Amino acid sequence: QVQLVESGGGLVAAGGSLRLSCAASGEIRTINIMAWYRQAPGSQREFVAGFPTTRNPTVADSVRGRFSISKDNAKNTIYLQMNSLKPDDTGVYYCNYGPVNNYDWVREHGTWGRGTQVTVSS
């Protein structure tokens, strides 16, 4: 069992920055993916960024250049640095973990955190 705890969300004005954290605990496997997704009201959950243990991190085209993902392996924690925030970035940001090197499998079968709300005002 793996538990995920997200933090760092909040209300910020457009152009501002936030840094989200996701701490994983429990049975963390050597090979895994930890990723961020977001869901805006009335929209489907979408991929934001991911950090596999066996490949380079990935950032979605929609946020590349503004968002970056990093990881502290010792703490089993990933971070999402969000800069130049826009109102369209508003939503609940979820952390996702899975013990395989496949984003689709991890999204469908992995563990999800409860999410942290990000609200960007115009």
Short mmCIF file of N, CA and C in Angstrom, two decimals, residues 34 47 49-60 64 68-71 103:
data_model
loop_
_atom_site.label_atom_id
_atom_site.label_comp_id
_atom_site.label_asym_id
_atom_site.label_seq_id
_atom_site.Cartn_x
_atom_site.Cartn_y
_atom_site.Cartn_z
N MET A 34 5.87 8.67 -10.55
CA MET A 34 5.06 9.61 -9.78
C MET A 34 4.73 10.76 -10.72
N PHE A 47 -3.09 15.02 -17.76
CA PHE A 47 -1.70 14.87 -17.34
C PHE A 47 -1.01 16.23 -17.34
N ALA A 49 2.55 16.52 -15.51
CA ALA A 49 3.98 16.21 -15.51
C ALA A 49 4.21 14.90 -14.79
N GLY A 50 5.29 14.21 -15.16
CA GLY A 50 5.58 12.93 -14.54
C GLY A 50 7.06 12.70 -14.36
N PHE A 51 7.40 11.87 -13.38
CA PHE A 51 8.80 11.60 -13.06
C PHE A 51 8.99 10.10 -12.91
N PRO A 52 9.31 9.43 -14.02
CA PRO A 52 9.60 8.00 -13.93
C PRO A 52 11.00 7.80 -13.33
N THR A 53 11.22 6.66 -12.72
CA THR A 53 12.55 6.39 -12.16
C THR A 53 13.53 5.93 -13.23
N THR A 54 13.02 5.49 -14.39
CA THR A 54 13.90 4.92 -15.41
C THR A 54 14.03 5.76 -16.66
N ARG A 55 13.39 6.92 -16.72
CA ARG A 55 13.51 7.78 -17.89
C ARG A 55 13.48 9.22 -17.45
N ASN A 56 13.61 10.12 -18.40
CA ASN A 56 13.59 11.55 -18.11
C ASN A 56 12.18 11.99 -17.72
N PRO A 57 12.10 13.03 -16.90
CA PRO A 57 10.78 13.58 -16.57
C PRO A 57 10.07 14.11 -17.81
N THR A 58 8.75 14.17 -17.72
CA THR A 58 7.94 14.66 -18.83
C THR A 58 7.02 15.76 -18.33
N VAL A 59 6.86 16.78 -19.14
CA VAL A 59 5.95 17.88 -18.84
C VAL A 59 5.01 18.05 -20.03
N ALA A 60 3.73 18.22 -19.75
CA ALA A 60 2.75 18.37 -20.83
C ALA A 60 3.03 19.61 -21.65
N ARG A 64 4.48 23.37 -20.57
CA ARG A 64 5.94 23.38 -20.72
C ARG A 64 6.44 24.81 -20.84
N SER A 68 7.56 22.97 -14.00
CA SER A 68 8.64 21.99 -13.97
C SER A 68 8.42 21.02 -12.82
N ILE A 69 8.91 19.80 -13.02
CA ILE A 69 8.76 18.77 -12.00
C ILE A 69 10.13 18.37 -11.50
N SER A 70 10.22 18.11 -10.22
CA SER A 70 11.47 17.65 -9.63
C SER A 70 11.15 16.62 -8.55
N LYS A 71 12.19 15.95 -8.08
CA LYS A 71 11.96 14.88 -7.12
C LYS A 71 13.08 14.82 -6.11
N TYR A 103 2.86 5.01 -17.99
CA TYR A 103 1.94 6.05 -17.52
C TYR A 103 0.48 5.60 -17.58
#
